[in-house]
XYZ file of C-alpha atoms in Angstrom:
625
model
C -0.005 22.397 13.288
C 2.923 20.799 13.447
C 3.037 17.881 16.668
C -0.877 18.240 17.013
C -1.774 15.823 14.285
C -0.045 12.838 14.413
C -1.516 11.155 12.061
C 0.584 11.994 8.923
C -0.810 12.606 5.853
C -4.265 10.350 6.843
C -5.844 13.429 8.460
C -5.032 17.166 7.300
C -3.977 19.828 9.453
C -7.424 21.342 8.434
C -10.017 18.756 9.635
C -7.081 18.398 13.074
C -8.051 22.115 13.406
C -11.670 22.119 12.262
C -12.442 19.190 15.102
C -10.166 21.170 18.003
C -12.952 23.626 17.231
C -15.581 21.937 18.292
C -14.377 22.177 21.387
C -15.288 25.018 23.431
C -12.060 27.530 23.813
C -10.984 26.915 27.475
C -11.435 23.489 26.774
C -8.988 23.267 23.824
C -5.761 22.643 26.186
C -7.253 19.503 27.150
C -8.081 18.242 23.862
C -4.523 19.530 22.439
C -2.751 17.164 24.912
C -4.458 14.398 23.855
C -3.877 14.812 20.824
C 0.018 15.155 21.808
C -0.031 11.476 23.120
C -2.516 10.241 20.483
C -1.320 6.963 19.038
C -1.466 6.565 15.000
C -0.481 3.355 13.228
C -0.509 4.825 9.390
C 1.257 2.040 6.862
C 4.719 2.513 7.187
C 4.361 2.309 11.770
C 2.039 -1.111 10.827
C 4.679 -2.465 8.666
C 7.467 -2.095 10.718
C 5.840 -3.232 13.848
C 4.658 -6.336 11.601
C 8.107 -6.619 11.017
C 9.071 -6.440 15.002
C 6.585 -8.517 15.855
C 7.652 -11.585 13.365
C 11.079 -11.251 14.815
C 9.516 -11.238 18.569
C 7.939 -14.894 17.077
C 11.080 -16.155 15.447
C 12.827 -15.201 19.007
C 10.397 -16.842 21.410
C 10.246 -20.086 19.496
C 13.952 -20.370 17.866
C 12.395 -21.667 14.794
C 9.396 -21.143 12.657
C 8.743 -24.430 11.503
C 6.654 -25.302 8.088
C 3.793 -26.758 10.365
C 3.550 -23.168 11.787
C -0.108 -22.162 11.419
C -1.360 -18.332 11.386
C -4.703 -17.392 12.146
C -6.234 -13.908 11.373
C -8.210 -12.512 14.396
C -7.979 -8.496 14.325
C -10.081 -6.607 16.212
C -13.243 -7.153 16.374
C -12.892 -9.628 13.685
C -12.498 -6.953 10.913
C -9.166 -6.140 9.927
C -7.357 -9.554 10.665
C -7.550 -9.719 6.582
C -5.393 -6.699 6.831
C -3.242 -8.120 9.687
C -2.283 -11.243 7.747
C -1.888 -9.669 4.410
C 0.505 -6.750 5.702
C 2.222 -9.530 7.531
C 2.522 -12.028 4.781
C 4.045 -9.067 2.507
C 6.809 -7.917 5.397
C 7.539 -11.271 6.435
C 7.453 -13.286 3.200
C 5.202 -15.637 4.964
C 3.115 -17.924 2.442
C -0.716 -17.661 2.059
C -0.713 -21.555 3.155
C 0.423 -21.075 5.959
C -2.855 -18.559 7.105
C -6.061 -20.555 7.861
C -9.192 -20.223 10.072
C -10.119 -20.874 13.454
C -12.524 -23.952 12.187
C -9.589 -25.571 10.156
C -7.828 -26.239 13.542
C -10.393 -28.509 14.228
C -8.604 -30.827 11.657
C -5.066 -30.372 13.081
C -3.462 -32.841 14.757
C -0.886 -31.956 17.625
C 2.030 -33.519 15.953
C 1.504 -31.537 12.693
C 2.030 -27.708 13.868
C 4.325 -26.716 16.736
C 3.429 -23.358 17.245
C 0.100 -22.125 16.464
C 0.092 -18.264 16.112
C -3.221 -15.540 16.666
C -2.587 -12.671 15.056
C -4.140 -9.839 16.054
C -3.514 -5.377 15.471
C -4.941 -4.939 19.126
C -5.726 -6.006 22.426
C -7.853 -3.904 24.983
C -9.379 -5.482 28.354
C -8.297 -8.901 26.797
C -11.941 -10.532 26.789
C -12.466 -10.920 23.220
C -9.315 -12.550 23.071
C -9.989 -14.801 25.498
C -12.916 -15.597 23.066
C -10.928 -16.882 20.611
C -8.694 -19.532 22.953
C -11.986 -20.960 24.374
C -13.352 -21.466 20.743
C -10.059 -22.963 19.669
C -9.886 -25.057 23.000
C -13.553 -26.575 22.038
C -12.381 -27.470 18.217
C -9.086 -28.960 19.080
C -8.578 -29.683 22.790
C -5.630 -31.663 22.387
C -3.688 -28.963 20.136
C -4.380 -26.303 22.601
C -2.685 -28.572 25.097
C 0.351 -29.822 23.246
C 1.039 -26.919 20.562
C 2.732 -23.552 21.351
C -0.364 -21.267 21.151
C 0.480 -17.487 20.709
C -1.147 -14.277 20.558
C 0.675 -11.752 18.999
C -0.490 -8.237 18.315
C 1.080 -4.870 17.327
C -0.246 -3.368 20.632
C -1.747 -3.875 23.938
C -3.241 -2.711 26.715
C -1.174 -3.746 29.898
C -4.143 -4.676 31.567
C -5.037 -7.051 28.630
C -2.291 -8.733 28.562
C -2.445 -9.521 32.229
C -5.548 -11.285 32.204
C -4.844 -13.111 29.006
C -1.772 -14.276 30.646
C -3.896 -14.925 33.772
C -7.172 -16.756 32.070
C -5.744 -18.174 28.933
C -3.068 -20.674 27.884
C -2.029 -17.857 25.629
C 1.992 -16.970 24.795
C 1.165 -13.005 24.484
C 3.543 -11.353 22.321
C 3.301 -7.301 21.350
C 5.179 -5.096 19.984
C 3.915 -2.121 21.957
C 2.254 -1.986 25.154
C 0.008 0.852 26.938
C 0.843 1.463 30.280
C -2.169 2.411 33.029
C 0.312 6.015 33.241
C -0.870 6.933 29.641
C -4.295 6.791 30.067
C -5.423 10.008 30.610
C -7.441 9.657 33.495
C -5.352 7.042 35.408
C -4.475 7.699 38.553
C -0.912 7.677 37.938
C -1.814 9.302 34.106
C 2.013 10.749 32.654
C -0.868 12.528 30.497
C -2.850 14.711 33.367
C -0.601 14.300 36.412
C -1.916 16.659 38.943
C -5.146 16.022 40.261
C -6.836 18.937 39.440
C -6.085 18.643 35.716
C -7.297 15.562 35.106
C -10.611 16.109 36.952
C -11.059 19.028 34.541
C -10.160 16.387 31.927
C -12.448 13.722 32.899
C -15.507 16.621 33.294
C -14.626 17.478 29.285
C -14.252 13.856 27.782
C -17.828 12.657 29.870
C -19.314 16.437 29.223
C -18.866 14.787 25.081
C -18.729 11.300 25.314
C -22.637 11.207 27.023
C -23.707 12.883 24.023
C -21.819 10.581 21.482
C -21.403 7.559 23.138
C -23.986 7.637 26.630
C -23.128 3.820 26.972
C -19.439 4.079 26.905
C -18.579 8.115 27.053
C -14.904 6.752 28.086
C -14.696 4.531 25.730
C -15.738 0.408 25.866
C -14.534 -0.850 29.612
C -13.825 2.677 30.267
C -10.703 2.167 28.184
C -9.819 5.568 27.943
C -8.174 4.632 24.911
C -5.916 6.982 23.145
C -4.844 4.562 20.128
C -6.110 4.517 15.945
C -5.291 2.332 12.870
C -5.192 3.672 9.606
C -8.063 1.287 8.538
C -10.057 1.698 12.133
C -10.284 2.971 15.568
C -11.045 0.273 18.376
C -14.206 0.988 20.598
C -11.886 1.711 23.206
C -10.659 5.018 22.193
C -12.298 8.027 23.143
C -15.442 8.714 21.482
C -14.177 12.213 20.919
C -12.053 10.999 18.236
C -14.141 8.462 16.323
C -18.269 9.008 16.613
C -20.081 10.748 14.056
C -23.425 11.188 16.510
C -25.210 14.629 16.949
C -23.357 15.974 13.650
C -19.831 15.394 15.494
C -16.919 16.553 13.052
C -14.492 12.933 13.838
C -10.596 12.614 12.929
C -10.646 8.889 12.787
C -14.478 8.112 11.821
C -15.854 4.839 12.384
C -16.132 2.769 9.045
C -20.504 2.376 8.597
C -20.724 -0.330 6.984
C -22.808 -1.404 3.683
C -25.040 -3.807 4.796
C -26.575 -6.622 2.627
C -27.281 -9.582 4.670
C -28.923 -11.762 2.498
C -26.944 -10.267 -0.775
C -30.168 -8.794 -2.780
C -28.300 -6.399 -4.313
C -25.114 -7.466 -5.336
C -21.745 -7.351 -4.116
C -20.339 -3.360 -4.806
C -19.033 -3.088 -7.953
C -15.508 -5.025 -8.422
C -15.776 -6.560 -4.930
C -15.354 -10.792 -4.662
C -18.307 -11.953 -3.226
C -16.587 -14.128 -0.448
C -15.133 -10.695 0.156
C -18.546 -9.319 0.282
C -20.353 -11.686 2.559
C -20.017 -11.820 6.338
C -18.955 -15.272 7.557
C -16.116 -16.992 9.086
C -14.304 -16.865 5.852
C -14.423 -13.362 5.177
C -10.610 -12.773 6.551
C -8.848 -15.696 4.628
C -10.723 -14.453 1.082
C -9.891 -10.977 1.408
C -6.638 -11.222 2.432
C -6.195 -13.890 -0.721
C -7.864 -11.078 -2.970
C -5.337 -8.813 -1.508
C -2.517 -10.618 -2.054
C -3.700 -11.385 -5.933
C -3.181 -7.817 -6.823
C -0.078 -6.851 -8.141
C -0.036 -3.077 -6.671
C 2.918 -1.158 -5.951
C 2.979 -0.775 -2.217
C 3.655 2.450 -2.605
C -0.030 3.031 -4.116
C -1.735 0.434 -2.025
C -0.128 2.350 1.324
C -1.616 5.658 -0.549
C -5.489 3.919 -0.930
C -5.484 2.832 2.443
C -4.256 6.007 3.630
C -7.208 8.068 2.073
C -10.155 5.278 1.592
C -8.879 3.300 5.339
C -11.027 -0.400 4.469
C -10.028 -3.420 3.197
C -13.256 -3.241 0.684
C -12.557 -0.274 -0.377
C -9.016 -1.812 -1.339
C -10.300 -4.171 -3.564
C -12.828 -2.216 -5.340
C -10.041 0.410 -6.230
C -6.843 -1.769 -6.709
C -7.836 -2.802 -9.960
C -9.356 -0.088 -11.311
C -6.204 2.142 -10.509
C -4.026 -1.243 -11.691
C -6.384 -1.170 -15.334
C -5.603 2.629 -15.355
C -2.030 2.286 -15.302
C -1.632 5.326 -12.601
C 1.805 5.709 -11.346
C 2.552 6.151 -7.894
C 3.461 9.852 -8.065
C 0.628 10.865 -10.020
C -1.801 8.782 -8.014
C -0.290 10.471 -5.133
C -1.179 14.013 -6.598
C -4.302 12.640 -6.998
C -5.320 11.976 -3.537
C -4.044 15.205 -2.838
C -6.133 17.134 -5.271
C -9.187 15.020 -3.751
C -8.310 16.081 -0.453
C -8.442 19.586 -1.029
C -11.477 19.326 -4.072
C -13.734 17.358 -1.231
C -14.261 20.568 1.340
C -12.860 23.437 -1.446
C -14.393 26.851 -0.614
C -15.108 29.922 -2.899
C -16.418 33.001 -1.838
C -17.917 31.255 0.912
C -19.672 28.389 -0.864
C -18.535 24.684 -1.310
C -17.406 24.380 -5.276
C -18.946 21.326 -7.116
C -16.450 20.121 -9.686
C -15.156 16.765 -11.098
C -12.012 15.363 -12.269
C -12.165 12.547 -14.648
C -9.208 10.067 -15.590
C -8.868 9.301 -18.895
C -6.917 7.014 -20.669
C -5.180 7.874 -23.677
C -7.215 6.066 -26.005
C -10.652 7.046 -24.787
C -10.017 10.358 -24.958
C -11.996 11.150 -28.640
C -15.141 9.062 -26.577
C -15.317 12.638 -24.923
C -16.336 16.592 -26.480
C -13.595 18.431 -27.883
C -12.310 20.285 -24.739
C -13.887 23.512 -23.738
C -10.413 24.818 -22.303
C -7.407 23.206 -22.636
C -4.434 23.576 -20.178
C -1.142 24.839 -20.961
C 1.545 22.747 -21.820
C 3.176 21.147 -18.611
C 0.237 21.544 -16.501
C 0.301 18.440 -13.949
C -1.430 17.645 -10.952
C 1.798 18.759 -9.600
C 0.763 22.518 -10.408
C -2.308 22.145 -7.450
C -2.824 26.041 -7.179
C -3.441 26.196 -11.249
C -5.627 23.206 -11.418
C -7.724 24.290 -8.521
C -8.248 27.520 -10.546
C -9.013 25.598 -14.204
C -11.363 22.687 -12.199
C -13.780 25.614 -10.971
C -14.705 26.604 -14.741
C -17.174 24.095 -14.608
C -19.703 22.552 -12.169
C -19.785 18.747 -11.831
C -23.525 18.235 -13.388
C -21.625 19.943 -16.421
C -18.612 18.429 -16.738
C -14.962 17.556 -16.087
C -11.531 18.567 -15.585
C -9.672 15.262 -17.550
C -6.283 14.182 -16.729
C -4.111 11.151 -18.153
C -3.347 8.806 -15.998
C 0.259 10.157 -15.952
C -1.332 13.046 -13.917
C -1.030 15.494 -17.340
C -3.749 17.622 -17.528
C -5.645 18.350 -20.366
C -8.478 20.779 -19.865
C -12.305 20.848 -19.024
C -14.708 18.944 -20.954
C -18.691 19.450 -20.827
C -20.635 16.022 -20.681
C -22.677 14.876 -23.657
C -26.209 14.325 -22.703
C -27.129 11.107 -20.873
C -29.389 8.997 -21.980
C -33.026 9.175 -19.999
C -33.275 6.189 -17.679
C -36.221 5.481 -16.123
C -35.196 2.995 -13.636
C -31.602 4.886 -12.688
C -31.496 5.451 -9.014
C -29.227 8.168 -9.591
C -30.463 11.603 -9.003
C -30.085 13.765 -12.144
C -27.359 15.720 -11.266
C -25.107 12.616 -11.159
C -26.601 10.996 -14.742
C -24.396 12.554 -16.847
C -21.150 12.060 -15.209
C -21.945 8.330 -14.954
C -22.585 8.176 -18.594
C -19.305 10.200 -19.278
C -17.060 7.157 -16.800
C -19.427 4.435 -19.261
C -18.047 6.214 -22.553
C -14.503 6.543 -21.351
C -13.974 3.318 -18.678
C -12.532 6.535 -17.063
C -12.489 6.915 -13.249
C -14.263 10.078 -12.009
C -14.606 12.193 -9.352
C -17.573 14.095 -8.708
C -17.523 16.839 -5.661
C -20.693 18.654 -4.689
C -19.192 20.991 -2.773
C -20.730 20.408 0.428
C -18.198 18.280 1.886
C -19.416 15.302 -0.063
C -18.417 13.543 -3.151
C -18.969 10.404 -5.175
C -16.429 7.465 -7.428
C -17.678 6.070 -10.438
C -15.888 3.694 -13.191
C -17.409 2.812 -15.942
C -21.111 4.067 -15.146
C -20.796 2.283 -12.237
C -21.061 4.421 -8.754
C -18.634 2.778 -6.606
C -18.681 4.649 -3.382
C -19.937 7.902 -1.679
C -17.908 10.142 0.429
C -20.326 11.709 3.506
C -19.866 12.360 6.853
C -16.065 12.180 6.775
C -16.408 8.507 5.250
C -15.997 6.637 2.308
C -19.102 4.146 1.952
C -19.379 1.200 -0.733
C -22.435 1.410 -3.298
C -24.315 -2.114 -4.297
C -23.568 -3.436 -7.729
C -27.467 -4.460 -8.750
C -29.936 -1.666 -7.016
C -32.576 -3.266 -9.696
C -31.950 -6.817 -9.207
C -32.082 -6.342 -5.291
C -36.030 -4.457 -5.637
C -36.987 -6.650 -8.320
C -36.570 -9.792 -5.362
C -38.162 -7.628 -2.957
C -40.872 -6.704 -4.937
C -41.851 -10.325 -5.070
C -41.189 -11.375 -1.554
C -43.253 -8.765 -0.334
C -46.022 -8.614 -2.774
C -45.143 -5.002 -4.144
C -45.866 -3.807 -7.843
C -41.960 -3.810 -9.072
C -42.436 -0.419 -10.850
C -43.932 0.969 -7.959
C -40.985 -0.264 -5.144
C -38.547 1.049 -8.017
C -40.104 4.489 -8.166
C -40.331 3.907 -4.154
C -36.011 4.068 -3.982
C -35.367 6.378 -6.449
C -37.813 8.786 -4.068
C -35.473 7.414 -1.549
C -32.155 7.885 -3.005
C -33.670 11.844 -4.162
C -34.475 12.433 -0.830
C -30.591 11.326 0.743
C -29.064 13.616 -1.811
C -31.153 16.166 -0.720
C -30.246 15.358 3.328
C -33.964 15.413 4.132
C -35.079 12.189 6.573
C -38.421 10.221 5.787
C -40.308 6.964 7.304
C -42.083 5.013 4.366
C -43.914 1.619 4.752
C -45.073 0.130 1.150
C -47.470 -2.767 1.479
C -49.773 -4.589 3.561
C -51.338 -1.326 4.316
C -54.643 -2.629 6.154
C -52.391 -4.231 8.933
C -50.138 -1.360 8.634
C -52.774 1.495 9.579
C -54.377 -0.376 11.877
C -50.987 0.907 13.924
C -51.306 4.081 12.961
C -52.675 7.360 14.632
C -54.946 9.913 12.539
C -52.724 11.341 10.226
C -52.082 15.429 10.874
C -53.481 16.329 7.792
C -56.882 17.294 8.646
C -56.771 20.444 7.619
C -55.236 19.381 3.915
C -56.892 18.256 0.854
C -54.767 16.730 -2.265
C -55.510 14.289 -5.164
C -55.281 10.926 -5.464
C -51.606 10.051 -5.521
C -49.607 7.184 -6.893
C -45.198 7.233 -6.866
C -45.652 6.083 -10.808
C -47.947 8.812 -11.727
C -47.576 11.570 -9.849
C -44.659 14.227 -10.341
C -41.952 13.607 -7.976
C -42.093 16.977 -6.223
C -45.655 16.806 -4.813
C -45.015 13.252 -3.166
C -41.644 14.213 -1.809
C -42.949 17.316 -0.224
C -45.445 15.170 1.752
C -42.065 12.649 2.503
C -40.642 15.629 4.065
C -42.806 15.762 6.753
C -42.975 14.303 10.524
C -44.680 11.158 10.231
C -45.164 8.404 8.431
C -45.988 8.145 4.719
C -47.921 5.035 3.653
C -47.650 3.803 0.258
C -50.070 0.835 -0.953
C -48.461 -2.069 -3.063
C -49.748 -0.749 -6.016
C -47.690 2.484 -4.821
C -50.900 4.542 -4.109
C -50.070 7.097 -1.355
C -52.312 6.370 1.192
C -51.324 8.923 4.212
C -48.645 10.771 5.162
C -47.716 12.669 8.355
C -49.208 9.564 9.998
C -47.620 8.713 13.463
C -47.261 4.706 13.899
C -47.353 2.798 17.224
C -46.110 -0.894 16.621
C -46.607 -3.156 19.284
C -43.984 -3.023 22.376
C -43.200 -6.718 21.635
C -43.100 -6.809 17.946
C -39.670 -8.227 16.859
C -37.160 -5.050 15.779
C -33.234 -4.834 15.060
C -31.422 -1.717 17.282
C -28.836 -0.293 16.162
C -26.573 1.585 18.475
C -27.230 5.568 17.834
C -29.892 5.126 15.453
C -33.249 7.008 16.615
C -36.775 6.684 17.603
C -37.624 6.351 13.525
C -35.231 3.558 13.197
C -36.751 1.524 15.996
C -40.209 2.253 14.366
C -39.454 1.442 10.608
C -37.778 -1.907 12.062
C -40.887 -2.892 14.344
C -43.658 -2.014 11.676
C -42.135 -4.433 9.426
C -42.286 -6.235 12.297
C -45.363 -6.983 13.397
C -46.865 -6.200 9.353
C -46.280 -7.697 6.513
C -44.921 -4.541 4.975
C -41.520 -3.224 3.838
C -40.299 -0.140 5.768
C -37.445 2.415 4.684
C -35.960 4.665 6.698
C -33.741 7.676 5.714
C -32.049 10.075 7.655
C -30.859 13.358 7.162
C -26.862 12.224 7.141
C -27.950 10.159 4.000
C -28.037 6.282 5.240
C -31.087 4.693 3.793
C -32.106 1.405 5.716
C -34.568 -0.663 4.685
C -36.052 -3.390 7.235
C -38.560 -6.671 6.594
C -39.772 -8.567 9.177
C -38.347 -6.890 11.961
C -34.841 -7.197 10.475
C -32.468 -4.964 7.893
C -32.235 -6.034 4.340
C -30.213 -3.156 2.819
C -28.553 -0.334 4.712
C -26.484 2.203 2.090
C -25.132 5.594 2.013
C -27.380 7.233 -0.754
């Protein structure tokens, strides 16, 4: 495809063409020559504008003195871990010298000369100007006396006009956007005669209503043509990040594992400070990052495939333990790339690849078919072929971590476990990662896949994402259990229904508790015409409650986990205290009301697989089952 993807090896030629589909055929010139100007900050272009950018400091100041203080913004607050530790590794700049916005509170104007923001990103400038009045409050007299800059790897022009304008801001970028390549600009280099780019602007608002109606431009009607490796600002297009109405994305927005209150346990390998959201999030995950010895080589290669910071530091040490070298970890991500959408006669193939090392290999079944000698992950075309001789549920194809592989293996039998949350088909491939400390990749074949390490699921691959799993599922429902007055072998039968139903890709609406207050809200169910037993989600077989989960409607569960009703529409109150989220739906804004204005728990899944659950109006757990 040649100069249509620029983004390297982050995005294959395949998905590039599979999204340019989407598009309808005379309106795939327009999409191509955005495309053309797209720009893509992979690892090596953030490295060496890191490196620009220090020397744009060291020029503007003449010296960087010790009492030069860095503080992590990135945008929206996300990636400035990223942003410092990139920095810190291509500047040899010490973790002292990074601190937060609160710790300049305690800084005293003779102490630091030069006070430096650092940021990947500015757009209309506004958040930006954020952070100077917050640091003017802490420390008026530093923001007068110091040299306070903002430096970031690129800018809108507009953005750093009014920073300039409203702020006592230094601005330094390395790159800056010009109003002539924004697509739709007047003076756009993009779409220069008139009539082309009011065909443009009809295309990119024809989409963006349908995937973002509140900013179908982008946010400020940005027009943004710009991506990082690790995210895509709001101001970009919404062509090239949303995932709403089923949209096929090239640079997907990260969704976020959500555990507010942290219930259930920090994902598997993940610092907790890491884990939590506060104001010290940036400064303990760029530590973390820094405390793992990884060639940069591989940790270039894990952003470049898995694109967060979390992600990072749930894999680092797992492929650091391994002992993967950098070209076999880099056939590796290749082979996942093509085993996550692999097609055979028309149907997705599930497989799995398990890494193995050496001396955990006789924890496995003697090999049901070996590969020849000198097979590597090198030889993709004959371990494509050997991978398909058996399905995931089933077993493996095992490598070393040298990238040799050895052959397929079937699983032994897993253990039953009553309270797994696992559906079955997963169970023994977990067990095989527990037996082996292996790392394992399981593909279903339908453009979905899941880690685990050590019987541990660490993330889930859907809807062109990676998402984090929690670390203690049972710990999380046993607390909830108890807060909201729910049997706990009931609420844990109650997720695992949940979690079924995800894999599946079926949505459901299910309230558990308080159900007097709950159907006094409700409507008469639509089952009039239906007559079924007594159910409870401890007693009865799976199937026949999930069917009724299927449904439109409601399903009410008791606390003893008696199904009460299902099919039942629910009207909360107009009033009754509910979080939105942006592009969830009219069940979202139901399950988060009924909890509400009830004393109930609510969970809410939807067909792409997020499971939310909400309690008293607010979320408690949102995952990617």
């Amino acid at each position: 495809m040649g100069t249509l993807n620029p983004f390297g090896e982050a995005v294959s030629d395949e998905v590039v063409a599979d999204w340019l589909n989407q598009f309808e055929p005379e309106e795939r010139d327009v999409a191509e020559q955005l495309l053309v100007h797209f720009r893509f900050y992979g690892f090596a272009q953030i490295s060496a504008a890191l490196r620009e950018l220090h020397a744009k400091i060291l020029a503007a100041t003449r010296d960087l003195a010790s009492s030069t203080w860095y503080v992590p913004v990135g945008y929206v607050a996300k990636s400035g871990s990223l942003i410092a530790y990139f920095y810190k590794i291509q500047n040899e700049v010490t973790q002292e010298s990074f601190i937060l916005i609160s710790d300049l509170k305690n800084i005293s104007s003779d102490r630091a000369s030069t006070i430096v923001f650092l940021d990947d990103y500015i757009g209309t400038g506004h958040q930006a100007a954020q952070v100077w009045n917050a640091f003017r409050s802490l420390n008026p007299r530093l923001a007068e006396e110091a040299t306070v800059i903002f430096a970031a790897i690129v800018a809108m022009r507009r953005g750093v006009e009014y920073l300039s304008q409203m702020t006592g801001f230094r601005v330094i970028v390395v790159d800056v956007i010009e109003e002539s390549d924004l697509p739709l600009a007047a003076q756009s280099s993009i779409f220069p005669a008139d009539g082309d780019r009011a065909r443009a602007r009809t295309i990119l608002e024809k989409y963006g209503a349908r995937l973002r109606p509140k900013g179908p431009l982008g946010y400020g009607n940005s027009q943004g043509l710009l991506g990082f490796i690790y995210s895509t600002p709001n101001n970009t297009l919404p062509i090239f990040w949303s995932t709403e109405s089923g949209w096929k994305p090239l640079l997907p927005h990260k969704e976020s594992y959500r555990d507010p209150s942290s219930l259930f346990g920090p994902p598997a390998g993940l610092p907790k400070e890491a884990a939590m959201e506060s104001p010290d999030k940036p400064l303990a995950e760029s530590a973390a990052l820094s405390g793992y010895e990884i060639a940069p080589e591989i940790a270039s290669k894990i952003f470049t495939e898995f694109r967060r910071t979390d992600i990072f530091l749930v894999l680092a040490p797992v492929v650091r333990s391994l002992d993967i070298p950098e070209g076999a970890f880099s056939q590796l991500l290749r082979l996942i790339g093509e085993l996550k959408h692999l097609v055979h006669e028309k149907e997705g193939v599930s497989s799995a690849l398990l890494v193995v090392p050496q001396a955990a290999l006789e924890e496995l079944p003697k090999l049901a078919v070996s590969a020849a000698s000198g097979i590597t992950l090198a030889s993709l075309d004959e371990v494509l072929a050997i991978i398909q001789l058996v399905k995931a549920a089933d077993g493996a194809l095992v490598i070393r971590p040298d990238g040799t592989v050895l052959g397929t293996t079937l699983f032994p039998p897993a253990a039953d476990d009553a309270l797994s949350f696992l559906p079955l088909r997963y169970q023994k491939a977990a067990n095989a990662s527990l037996k082996t400390g292996g790392l394992l990749f399981f593909f279903t074949g339908e453009g979905r896949a899941s880690v685990f390490h050590s019987g541990q699921r660490l993330l889930a691959y859907r809807g062109a994402s990676w998402h984090l799993q929690p670390s203690d599922m049972k710990g999380g429902v046993r607390t909830l259990a108890k807060r909201y007055h729910v049997d706990e072998p009931a609420l844990l039968r109650v997720f695992q229904l949940c979690f079924r139903l995800s894999d599946e890709g079926h949505g459901a609406l299910l309230v558990v508790g308080d159900h007097q207050r709950v159907l006094g809200l409700a409507e008469p169910p639509k089952t009039a015409y239906m007559r079924w037993p007594q159910m409870n989600v401890g007693l009865t077989e799976p199937e026949a409650i999930l069917g009724l989960m299927r449904q439109d409607g409601a399903t009410i569960i008791g606390a003893d986990g008696t199904v009460l009703q299902g099919m039942t529409p629910l009207r909360p109150p107009v009033d009754a205290p509910g979080a939105v989220e942006v592009g969830r739906g009219t069940k979202h804004a139901t399950a988060a009301k009924i909890s509400g204005a009830t004393g109930s728990l609510t969970i809410a899944v939807s067909v792409d697989g997020r499971i939310t659950v909400y309690g008293g109006g607010e979320i408690l757990l949102k995952i990617m089952g």
